[in-house]
Amino acid sequence: MKMVDVGEKPKTGRVAVATALLRMLPDTRERILAGKVEKGDVLAAARLAGIMAAKRTPDFVPLCHPIALSGVEVTLAPEDAGLRVRVQVKTVDRTGVEMEALTAACAAALTVYDMCKSVDRGMVLDAVQLEHKSGGRSGTWQREEATPAEAAAPRRRTRAKKAR
């Protein structure tokens, strides 16, 4: 096991965008949006957590290079299923920022869970994924749109019926 040597690579502008979906009850989402969660401003705390996590990614991912970030933007938007977290991370460095964007998306979603678990323990952190990356030797990569079948709403769990 080794950390990849990036010392000979040129510094280039790099961007990564990651998203995560936090599925929750509609009432939970409405409480968050109305600012009626006991612990405080959920969206502000989640944005701050995402930024902090992006900056500290090498502390969590063992072989991830520490890099100087030039920008981190965390947004949370309501969806029918819950909240969509979107993180954009930028740098001018020798390696990409995909891990920083993914880590930030997870941390923001986990912060929402932590602040709202008293009203909805059934929340699910789902669909954490890289949406876009640009810069570096491999250039630009963009996630393709999901087909309607792939983007189908999650199914609710049902209890198995007892045999008679």
Coordinates of C-alpha atoms in Angstrom, one line a residue:
M1 CA 0.0 0.0 0.0
K2 CA 1.3 3.4 -0.9
M3 CA 0.2 7.0 -1.5
V4 CA 0.5 7.8 -5.2
D5 CA 3.4 10.2 -5.9
V6 CA 1.9 13.2 -7.6
G7 CA 5.0 15.4 -7.2
E8 CA 5.8 15.4 -11.0
K9 CA 2.3 16.3 -12.1
P10 CA 1.6 20.0 -13.0
K11 CA -0.8 22.0 -10.9
T12 CA -4.1 22.5 -12.8
G13 CA -7.5 23.8 -12.0
R14 CA -9.8 21.0 -10.8
V15 CA -13.5 20.9 -9.9
A16 CA -15.6 18.0 -8.5
V17 CA -19.3 17.9 -7.8
A18 CA -20.9 15.3 -5.6
T19 CA -24.5 14.8 -4.4
A20 CA -26.3 12.8 -1.8
L21 CA -30.0 12.2 -1.1
L22 CA -31.3 12.1 2.5
R23 CA -34.7 10.5 2.4
M24 CA -37.0 11.5 5.2
L25 CA -40.7 11.9 6.1
P26 CA -42.3 14.9 4.5
D27 CA -43.0 16.3 7.9
T28 CA -39.3 16.2 8.8
R29 CA -38.4 18.0 5.6
E30 CA -41.1 20.7 6.3
R31 CA -39.8 21.2 9.9
I32 CA -36.2 21.7 8.5
L33 CA -37.4 24.2 5.9
A34 CA -39.5 26.1 8.4
G35 CA -36.7 26.3 10.9
K36 CA -38.6 24.3 13.5
V37 CA -36.0 21.8 14.6
E38 CA -35.0 21.9 18.3
K39 CA -31.3 21.9 17.7
G40 CA -31.3 25.0 15.5
D41 CA -30.7 25.9 11.8
V42 CA -30.2 22.5 10.2
L43 CA -29.4 23.8 6.8
A44 CA -26.7 26.2 8.0
A45 CA -25.1 23.5 10.3
A46 CA -25.1 21.0 7.4
R47 CA -23.4 23.5 5.0
L48 CA -20.8 24.3 7.6
A49 CA -20.2 20.5 8.3
G50 CA -19.8 19.9 4.6
I51 CA -17.2 22.6 4.2
M52 CA -15.3 21.4 7.3
A53 CA -15.3 17.8 6.1
A54 CA -14.0 18.8 2.6
K55 CA -11.1 20.6 4.4
R56 CA -10.3 17.5 6.6
T57 CA -10.8 14.7 4.1
P58 CA -7.3 13.3 4.4
D59 CA -8.0 12.8 8.1
F60 CA -10.7 10.3 7.2
V61 CA -9.5 8.7 3.9
P62 CA -6.1 7.2 4.7
L63 CA -4.4 7.6 1.3
C64 CA -6.0 10.8 0.2
H65 CA -3.5 13.7 -0.4
P66 CA -3.9 16.9 1.6
I67 CA -4.5 19.6 -0.9
A68 CA -5.2 23.4 -0.8
L69 CA -8.9 23.9 -1.6
S70 CA -9.8 27.2 -3.3
G71 CA -13.5 26.9 -2.9
V72 CA -16.2 24.7 -1.3
E73 CA -19.9 25.3 -1.9
V74 CA -22.6 23.2 -0.2
T75 CA -26.2 23.5 -1.0
L76 CA -29.3 21.6 0.3
A77 CA -32.5 21.6 -1.8
P78 CA -35.8 20.0 -0.9
E79 CA -37.1 17.1 -3.0
D80 CA -40.2 15.0 -2.6
A81 CA -38.1 12.2 -1.0
G82 CA -36.3 14.6 1.4
L83 CA -33.2 16.8 0.9
R84 CA -30.6 16.7 -1.9
V85 CA -27.1 17.7 -0.9
R86 CA -24.9 19.1 -3.6
V87 CA -21.2 20.0 -3.1
Q88 CA -18.8 21.7 -5.4
V89 CA -15.1 21.7 -4.5
K90 CA -12.4 23.6 -6.4
T91 CA -8.6 23.6 -6.3
V92 CA -5.5 24.3 -8.3
D93 CA -3.3 21.4 -7.4
R94 CA -1.7 18.1 -8.6
T95 CA -4.6 15.8 -7.8
G96 CA -8.4 15.9 -7.9
V97 CA -11.0 16.9 -5.4
E98 CA -13.5 14.0 -5.9
M99 CA -12.9 12.6 -2.4
E100 CA -13.3 16.0 -0.8
A101 CA -16.7 16.5 -2.6
L102 CA -17.9 13.0 -1.7
T103 CA -16.8 13.4 2.0
A104 CA -18.5 16.8 2.2
A105 CA -21.8 15.5 0.8
C106 CA -21.8 12.7 3.4
A107 CA -20.9 15.0 6.3
A108 CA -23.7 17.5 5.4
A109 CA -26.3 14.7 5.1
L110 CA -25.1 13.1 8.4
T111 CA -25.4 16.5 10.1
V112 CA -29.0 16.7 9.0
Y113 CA -29.6 13.2 10.3
D114 CA -28.0 14.0 13.7
M115 CA -30.0 17.2 14.1
C116 CA -33.4 15.5 13.1
K117 CA -33.1 12.0 14.4
S118 CA -35.3 12.8 17.4
V119 CA -38.2 13.3 15.0
D120 CA -37.3 10.8 12.2
R121 CA -34.9 7.9 13.0
G122 CA -36.0 6.3 9.7
M123 CA -34.1 8.8 7.5
V124 CA -31.9 7.1 4.9
L125 CA -28.6 8.5 3.4
D126 CA -28.8 7.4 -0.2
A127 CA -27.3 7.9 -3.6
V128 CA -24.0 9.4 -2.6
Q129 CA -22.3 9.9 -6.0
L130 CA -19.8 11.9 -8.1
E131 CA -21.7 14.0 -10.6
H132 CA -18.9 15.8 -12.4
K133 CA -15.1 16.2 -12.3
S134 CA -12.9 18.3 -14.5
G135 CA -9.2 19.1 -14.7
G136 CA -6.1 17.0 -14.6
R137 CA -4.8 14.4 -17.0
S138 CA -8.1 12.6 -17.4
G139 CA -10.0 15.7 -18.3
T140 CA -13.7 16.0 -17.7
W141 CA -16.2 13.4 -16.6
Q142 CA -19.9 13.9 -16.3
R143 CA -22.5 11.5 -14.9
E144 CA -25.2 10.6 -17.5
E145 CA -28.8 11.2 -16.7
A146 CA -30.6 8.2 -15.1
T147 CA -33.4 6.6 -17.1
P148 CA -36.8 6.8 -15.4
A149 CA -36.5 3.1 -14.3
E150 CA -33.1 3.8 -12.7
A151 CA -34.5 7.0 -11.0
A152 CA -37.6 5.2 -9.6
A153 CA -38.6 6.3 -6.1
P154 CA -37.4 4.0 -3.3
R155 CA -39.8 1.4 -2.2
R156 CA -41.1 1.3 1.3
R157 CA -40.3 -1.7 3.4
T158 CA -43.2 -3.9 4.3
R159 CA -43.5 -6.4 7.0
A160 CA -43.6 -10.0 6.0
K161 CA -47.0 -11.6 6.6
K162 CA -47.2 -14.4 9.0
A163 CA -47.9 -17.8 7.6
R164 CA -51.3 -19.1 8.5

